[in-house]
PDB file of C-alpha atoms in Angstrom:
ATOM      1  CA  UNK A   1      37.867   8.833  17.486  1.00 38.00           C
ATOM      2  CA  UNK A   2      34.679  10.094  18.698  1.00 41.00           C
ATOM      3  CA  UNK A   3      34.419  11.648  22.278  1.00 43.00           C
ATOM      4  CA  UNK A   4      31.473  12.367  24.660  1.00 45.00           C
ATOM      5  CA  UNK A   5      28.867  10.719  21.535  1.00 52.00           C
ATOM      6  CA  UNK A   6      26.075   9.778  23.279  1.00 50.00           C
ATOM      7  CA  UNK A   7      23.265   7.594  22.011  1.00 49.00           C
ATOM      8  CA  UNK A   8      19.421   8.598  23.062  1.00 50.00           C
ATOM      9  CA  UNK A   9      17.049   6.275  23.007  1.00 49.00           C
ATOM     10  CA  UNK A  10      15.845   7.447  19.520  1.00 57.00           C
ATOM     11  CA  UNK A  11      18.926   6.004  18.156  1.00 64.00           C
ATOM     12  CA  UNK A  12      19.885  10.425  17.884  1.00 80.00           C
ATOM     13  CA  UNK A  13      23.349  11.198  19.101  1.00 87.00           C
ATOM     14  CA  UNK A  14      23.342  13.755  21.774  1.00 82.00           C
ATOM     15  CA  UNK A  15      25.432  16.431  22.812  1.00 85.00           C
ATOM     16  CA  UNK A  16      28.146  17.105  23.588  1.00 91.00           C
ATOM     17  CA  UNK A  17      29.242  15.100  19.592  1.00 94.00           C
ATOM     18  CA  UNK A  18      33.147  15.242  19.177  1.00 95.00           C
ATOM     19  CA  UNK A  19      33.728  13.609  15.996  1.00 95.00           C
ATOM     20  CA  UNK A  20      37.717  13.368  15.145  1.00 95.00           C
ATOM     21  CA  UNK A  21      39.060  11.560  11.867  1.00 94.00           C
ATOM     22  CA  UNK A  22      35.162   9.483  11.537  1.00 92.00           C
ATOM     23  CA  UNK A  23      34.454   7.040   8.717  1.00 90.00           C
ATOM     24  CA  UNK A  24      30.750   6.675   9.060  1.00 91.00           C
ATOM     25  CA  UNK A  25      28.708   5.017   6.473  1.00 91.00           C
ATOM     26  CA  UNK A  26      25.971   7.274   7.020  1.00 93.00           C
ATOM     27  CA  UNK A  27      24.773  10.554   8.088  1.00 94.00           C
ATOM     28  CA  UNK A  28      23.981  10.665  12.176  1.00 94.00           C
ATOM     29  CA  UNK A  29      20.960  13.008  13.359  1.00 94.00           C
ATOM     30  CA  UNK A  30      22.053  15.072  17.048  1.00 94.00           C
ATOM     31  CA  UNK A  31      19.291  15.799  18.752  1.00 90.00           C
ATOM     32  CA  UNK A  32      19.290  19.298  20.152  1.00 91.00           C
ATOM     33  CA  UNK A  33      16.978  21.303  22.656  1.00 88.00           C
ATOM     34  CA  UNK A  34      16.601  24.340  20.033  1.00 82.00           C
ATOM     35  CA  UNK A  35      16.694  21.647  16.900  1.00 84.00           C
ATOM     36  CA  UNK A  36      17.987  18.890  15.350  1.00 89.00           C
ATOM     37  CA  UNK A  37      21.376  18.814  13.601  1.00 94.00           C
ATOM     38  CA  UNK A  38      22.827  16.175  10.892  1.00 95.00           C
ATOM     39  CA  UNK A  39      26.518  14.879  11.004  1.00 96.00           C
ATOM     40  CA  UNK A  40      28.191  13.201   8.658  1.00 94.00           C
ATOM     41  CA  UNK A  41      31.954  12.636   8.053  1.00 93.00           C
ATOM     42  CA  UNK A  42      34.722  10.493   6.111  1.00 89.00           C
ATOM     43  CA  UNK A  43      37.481  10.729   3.529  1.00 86.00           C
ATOM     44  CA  UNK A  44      37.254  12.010   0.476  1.00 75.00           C
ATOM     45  CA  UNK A  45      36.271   9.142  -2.008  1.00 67.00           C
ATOM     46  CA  UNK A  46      38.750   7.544  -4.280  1.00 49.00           C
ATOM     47  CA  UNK A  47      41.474   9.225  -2.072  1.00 60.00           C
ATOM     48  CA  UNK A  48      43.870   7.240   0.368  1.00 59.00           C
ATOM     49  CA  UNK A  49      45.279   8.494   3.781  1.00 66.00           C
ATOM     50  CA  UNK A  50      43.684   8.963   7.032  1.00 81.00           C
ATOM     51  CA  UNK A  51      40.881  11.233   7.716  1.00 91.00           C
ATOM     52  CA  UNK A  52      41.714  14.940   9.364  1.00 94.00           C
ATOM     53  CA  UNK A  53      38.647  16.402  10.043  1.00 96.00           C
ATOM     54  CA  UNK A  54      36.863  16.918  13.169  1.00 97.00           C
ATOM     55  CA  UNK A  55      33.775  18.252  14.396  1.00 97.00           C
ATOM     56  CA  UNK A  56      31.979  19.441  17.351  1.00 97.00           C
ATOM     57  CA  UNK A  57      28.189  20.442  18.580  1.00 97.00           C
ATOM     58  CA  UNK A  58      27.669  21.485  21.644  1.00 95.00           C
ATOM     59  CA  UNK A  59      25.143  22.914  23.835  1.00 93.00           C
ATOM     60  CA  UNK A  60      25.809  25.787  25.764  1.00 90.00           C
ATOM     61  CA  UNK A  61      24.318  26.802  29.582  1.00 85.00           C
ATOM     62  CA  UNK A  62      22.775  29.727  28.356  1.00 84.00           C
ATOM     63  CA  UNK A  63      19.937  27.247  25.637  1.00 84.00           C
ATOM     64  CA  UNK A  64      22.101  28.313  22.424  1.00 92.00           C
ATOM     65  CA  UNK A  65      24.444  25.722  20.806  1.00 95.00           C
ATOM     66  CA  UNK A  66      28.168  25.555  19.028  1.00 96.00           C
ATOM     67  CA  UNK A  67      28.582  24.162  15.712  1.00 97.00           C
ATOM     68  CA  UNK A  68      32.295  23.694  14.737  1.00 98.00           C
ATOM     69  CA  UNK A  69      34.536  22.169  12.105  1.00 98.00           C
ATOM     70  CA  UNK A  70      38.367  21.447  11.682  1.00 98.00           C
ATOM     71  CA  UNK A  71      40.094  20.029   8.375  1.00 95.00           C
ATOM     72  CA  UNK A  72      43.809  19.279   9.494  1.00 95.00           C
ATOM     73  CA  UNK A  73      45.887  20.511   6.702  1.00 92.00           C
ATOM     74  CA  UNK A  74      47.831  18.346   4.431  1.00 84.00           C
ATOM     75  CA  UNK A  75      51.365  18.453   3.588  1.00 83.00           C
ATOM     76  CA  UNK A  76      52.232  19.223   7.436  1.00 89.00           C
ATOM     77  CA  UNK A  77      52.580  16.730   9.917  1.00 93.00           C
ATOM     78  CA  UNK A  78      49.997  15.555  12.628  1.00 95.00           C
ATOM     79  CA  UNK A  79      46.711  17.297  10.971  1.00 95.00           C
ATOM     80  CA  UNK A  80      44.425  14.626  12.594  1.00 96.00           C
ATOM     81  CA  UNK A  81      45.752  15.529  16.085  1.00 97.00           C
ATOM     82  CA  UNK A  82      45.966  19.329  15.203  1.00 98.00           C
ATOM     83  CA  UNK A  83      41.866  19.031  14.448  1.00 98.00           C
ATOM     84  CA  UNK A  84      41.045  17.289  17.406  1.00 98.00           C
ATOM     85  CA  UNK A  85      43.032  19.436  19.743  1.00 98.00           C
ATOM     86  CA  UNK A  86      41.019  22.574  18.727  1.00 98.00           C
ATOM     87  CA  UNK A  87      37.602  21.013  18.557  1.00 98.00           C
ATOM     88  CA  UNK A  88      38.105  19.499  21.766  1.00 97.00           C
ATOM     89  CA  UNK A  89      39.605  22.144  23.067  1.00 97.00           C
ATOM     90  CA  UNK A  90      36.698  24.890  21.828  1.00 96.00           C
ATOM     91  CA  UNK A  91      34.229  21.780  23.565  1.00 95.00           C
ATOM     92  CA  UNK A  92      35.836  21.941  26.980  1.00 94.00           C
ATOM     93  CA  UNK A  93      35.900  25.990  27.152  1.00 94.00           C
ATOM     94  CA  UNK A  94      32.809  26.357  25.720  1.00 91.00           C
ATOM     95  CA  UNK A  95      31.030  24.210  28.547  1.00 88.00           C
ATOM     96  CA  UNK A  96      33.248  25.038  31.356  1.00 85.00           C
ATOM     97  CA  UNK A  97      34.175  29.059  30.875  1.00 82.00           C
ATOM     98  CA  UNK A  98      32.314  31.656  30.124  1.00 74.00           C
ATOM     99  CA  UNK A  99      33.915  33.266  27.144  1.00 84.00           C
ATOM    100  CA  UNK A 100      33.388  34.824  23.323  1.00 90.00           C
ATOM    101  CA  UNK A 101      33.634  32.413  20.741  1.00 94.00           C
ATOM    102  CA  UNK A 102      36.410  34.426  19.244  1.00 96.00           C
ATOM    103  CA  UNK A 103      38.324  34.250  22.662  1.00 96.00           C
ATOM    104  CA  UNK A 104      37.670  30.544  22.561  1.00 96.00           C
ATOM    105  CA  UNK A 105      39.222  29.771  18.864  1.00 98.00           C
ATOM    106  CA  UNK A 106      42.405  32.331  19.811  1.00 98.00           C
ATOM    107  CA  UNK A 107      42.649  30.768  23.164  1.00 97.00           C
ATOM    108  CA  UNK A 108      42.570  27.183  21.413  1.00 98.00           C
ATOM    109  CA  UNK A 109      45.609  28.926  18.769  1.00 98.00           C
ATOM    110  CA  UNK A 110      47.820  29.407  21.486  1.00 98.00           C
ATOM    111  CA  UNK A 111      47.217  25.684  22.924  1.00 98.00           C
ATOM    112  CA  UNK A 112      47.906  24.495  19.135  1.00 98.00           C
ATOM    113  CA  UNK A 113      51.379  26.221  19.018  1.00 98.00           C
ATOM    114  CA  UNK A 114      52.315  25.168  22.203  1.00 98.00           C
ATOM    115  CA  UNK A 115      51.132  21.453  21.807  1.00 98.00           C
ATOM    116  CA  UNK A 116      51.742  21.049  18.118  1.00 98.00           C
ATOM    117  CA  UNK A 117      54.263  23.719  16.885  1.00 96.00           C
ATOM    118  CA  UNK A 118      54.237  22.035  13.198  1.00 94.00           C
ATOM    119  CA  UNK A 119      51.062  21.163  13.150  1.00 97.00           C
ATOM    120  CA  UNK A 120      48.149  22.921  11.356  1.00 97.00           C
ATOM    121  CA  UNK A 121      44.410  23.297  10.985  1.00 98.00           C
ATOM    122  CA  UNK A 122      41.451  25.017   9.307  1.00 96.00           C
ATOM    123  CA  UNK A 123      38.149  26.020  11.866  1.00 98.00           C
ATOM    124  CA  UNK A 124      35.059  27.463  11.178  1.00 98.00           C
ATOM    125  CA  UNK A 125      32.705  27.864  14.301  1.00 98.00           C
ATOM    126  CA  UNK A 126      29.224  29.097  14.883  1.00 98.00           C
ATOM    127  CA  UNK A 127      26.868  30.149  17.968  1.00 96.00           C
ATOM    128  CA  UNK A 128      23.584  30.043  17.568  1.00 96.00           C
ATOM    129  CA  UNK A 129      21.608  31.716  20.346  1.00 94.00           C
ATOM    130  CA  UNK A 130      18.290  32.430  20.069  1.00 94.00           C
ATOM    131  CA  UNK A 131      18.264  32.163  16.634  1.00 94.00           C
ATOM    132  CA  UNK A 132      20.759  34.686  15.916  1.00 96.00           C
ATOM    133  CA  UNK A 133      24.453  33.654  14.738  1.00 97.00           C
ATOM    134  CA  UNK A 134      27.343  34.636  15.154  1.00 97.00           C
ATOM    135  CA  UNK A 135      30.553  32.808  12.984  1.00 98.00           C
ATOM    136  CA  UNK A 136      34.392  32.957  13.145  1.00 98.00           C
ATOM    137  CA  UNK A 137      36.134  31.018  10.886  1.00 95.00           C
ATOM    138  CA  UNK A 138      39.970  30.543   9.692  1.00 97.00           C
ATOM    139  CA  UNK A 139      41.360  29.011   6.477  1.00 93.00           C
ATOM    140  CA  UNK A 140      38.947  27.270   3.925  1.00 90.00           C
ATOM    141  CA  UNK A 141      36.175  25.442   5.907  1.00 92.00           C
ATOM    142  CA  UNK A 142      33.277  27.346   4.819  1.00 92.00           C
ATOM    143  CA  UNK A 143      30.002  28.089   6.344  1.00 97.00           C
ATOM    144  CA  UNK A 144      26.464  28.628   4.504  1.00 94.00           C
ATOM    145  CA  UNK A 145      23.792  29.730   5.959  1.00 96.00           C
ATOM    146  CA  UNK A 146      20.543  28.757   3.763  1.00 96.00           C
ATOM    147  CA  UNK A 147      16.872  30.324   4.053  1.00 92.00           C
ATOM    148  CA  UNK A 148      13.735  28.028   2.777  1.00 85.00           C
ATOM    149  CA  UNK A 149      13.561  29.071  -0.707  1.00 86.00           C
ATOM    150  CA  UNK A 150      16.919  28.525  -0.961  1.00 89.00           C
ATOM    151  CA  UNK A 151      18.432  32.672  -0.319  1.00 92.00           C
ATOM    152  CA  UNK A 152      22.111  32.147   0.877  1.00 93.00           C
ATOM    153  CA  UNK A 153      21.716  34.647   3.823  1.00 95.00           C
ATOM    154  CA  UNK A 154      25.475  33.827   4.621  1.00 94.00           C
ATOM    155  CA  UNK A 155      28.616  32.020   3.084  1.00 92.00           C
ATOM    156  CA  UNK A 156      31.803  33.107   4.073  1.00 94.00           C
ATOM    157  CA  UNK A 157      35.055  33.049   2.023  1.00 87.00           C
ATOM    158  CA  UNK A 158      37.652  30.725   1.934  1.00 83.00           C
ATOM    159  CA  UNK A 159      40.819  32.118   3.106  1.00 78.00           C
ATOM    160  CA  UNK A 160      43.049  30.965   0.131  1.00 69.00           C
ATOM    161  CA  UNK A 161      44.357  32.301  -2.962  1.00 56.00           C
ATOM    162  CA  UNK A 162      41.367  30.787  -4.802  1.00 52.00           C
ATOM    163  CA  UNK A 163      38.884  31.875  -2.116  1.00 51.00           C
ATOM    164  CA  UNK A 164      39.680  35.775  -3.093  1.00 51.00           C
ATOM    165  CA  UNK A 165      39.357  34.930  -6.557  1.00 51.00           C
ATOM    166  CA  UNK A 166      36.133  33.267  -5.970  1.00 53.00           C
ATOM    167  CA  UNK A 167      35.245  36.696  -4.195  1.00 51.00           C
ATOM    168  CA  UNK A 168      36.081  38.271  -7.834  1.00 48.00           C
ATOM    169  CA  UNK A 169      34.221  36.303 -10.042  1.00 49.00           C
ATOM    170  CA  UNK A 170      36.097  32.522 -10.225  1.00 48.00           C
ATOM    171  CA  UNK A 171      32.809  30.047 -10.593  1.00 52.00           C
ATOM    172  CA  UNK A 172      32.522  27.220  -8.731  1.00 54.00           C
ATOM    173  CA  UNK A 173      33.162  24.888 -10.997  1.00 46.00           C
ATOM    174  CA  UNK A 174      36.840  26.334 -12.048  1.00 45.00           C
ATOM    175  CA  UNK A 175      37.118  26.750  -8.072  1.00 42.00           C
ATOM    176  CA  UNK A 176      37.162  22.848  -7.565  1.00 47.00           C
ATOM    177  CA  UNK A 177      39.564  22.201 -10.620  1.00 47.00           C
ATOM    178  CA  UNK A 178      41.921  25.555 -10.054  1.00 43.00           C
ATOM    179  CA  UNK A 179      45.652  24.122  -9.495  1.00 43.00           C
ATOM    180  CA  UNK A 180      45.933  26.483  -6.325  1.00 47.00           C
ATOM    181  CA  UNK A 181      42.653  25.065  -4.409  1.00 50.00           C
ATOM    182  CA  UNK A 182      44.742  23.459  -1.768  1.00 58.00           C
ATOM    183  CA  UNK A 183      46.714  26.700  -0.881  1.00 59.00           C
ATOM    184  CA  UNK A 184      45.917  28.262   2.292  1.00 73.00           C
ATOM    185  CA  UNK A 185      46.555  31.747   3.393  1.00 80.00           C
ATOM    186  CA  UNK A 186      45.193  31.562   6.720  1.00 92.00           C
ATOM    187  CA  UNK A 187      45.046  28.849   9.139  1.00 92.00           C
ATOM    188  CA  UNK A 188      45.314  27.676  12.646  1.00 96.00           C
ATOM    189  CA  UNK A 189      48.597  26.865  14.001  1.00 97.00           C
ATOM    190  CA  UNK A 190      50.638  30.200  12.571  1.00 96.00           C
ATOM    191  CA  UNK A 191      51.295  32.636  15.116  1.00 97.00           C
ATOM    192  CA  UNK A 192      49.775  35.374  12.860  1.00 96.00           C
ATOM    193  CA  UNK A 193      46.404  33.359  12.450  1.00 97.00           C
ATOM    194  CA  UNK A 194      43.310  35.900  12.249  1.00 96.00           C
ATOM    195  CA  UNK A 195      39.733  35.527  12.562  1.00 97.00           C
ATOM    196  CA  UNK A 196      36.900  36.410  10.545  1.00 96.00           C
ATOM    197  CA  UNK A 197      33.763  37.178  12.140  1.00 97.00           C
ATOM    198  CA  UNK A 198      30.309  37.837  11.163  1.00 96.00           C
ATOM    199  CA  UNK A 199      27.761  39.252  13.387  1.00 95.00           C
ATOM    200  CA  UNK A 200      23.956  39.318  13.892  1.00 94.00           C
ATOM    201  CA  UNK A 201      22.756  36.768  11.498  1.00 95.00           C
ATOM    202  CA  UNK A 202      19.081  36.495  12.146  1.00 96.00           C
ATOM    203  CA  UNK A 203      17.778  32.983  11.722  1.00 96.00           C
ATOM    204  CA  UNK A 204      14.298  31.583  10.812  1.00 94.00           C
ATOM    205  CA  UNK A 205      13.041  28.661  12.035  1.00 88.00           C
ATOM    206  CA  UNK A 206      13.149  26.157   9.430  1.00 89.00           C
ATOM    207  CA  UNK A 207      16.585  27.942   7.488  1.00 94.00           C
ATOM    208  CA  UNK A 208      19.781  25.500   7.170  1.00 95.00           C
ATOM    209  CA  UNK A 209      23.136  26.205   8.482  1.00 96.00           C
ATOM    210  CA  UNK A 210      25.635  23.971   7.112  1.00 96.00           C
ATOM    211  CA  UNK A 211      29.583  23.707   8.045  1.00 97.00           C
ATOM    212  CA  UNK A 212      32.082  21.523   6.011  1.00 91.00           C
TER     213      UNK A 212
END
């Protein structure tokens, strides 16, 4: 499902993109008034099943912009829909009310548990305003935030059992093989979900900030 996707005439997408459970056979280019951003989304290859992510850019009144991601969580029902509730639901508040992106993702908690009691999701949302970030995130979508020469100026943790061990030493490689990788000890959807937030993340103009 994709929702308010518009095409300009460059062929660019343009904002607001609501992406929800995509196959696309190629990455899509947004154009932005601060930028340009890059989407790209479909299932994991060699793997059957539906696709449960979603994801969201959108522009916001005051010239800075709202990247966001949501990976419906497996082994509970209704992932797909869980996604697409919050990144729509992040989309409409974000454009229409004027609040903090951490009221925003809380707000769109308590709509989850209401709509979707068994439901479940992963987020990781930033807002970029004049080139200064700010990032809450949830579960194991990860952010990384990428200077020219290739510095990691940010990459935030996975909220697992293998994200902490990551945070201890666990390489990257034994990350993607480690028997606990799909565990999840935060997430969207519990009434005990928490935030992490990171602050004041000064931007240059041609650094990368990538959500998946």
């Amino acid at each position: 499902m994709a929702v308010g996707s518009l095409m300009t005439d460059s062929g660019f997408l343009a904002p607001p993109v609501l992406l929800c459970g995509q196959n696309l056979a190629e990455p899509r280019k947004v154009e932005l008034k601060a930028g340009q951003a890059v989407v790209f989304s479909r299932p994991q290859g060699g793997q059957s099943g539906a696709n449960e992510d979603a994801l969201g850019i959108i522009e916001k009144r005051d010239g800075g912009v709202c990247l966001a991601v949501a990976d419906g969580v497996g082994g509970l029902p209704r992932g797909l829909e869980a996604a697409t509730l919050v990144i729509s639901f992040l989309a409409d508040t974000i454009l229409n009310k004027d609040q903090q992106l951490q009221e925003c993702i809380e707000a769109a908690n308590l709509q989850l548990l209401k709509e979707l009691p068994s439901a479940a999701t992963t987020v990781t949302a930033a807002e970029i305003t004049d080139n200064v970030a700010k990032v809450c995130h949830a579960g194991d979508s990860t952010l990384l935030a990428v200077g020219q020469r290739g510095r990691i100026k940010l990459k935030t943790q996975c909220h697992s059992p293998v994200g902490i061990k990551e945070a201890n030493g666990l390489d990257e490689k034994e990350a993607l093989f480690h028997p606990q990788r799909h565990l999840l000890n935060n997430m969207m959807g519990d009434p005990v979900m928490w935030l992490e937030k990171q602050e004041g993340i000064e931007l240059a103009a041609r650094d990368t900030v990538l959500l998946g």
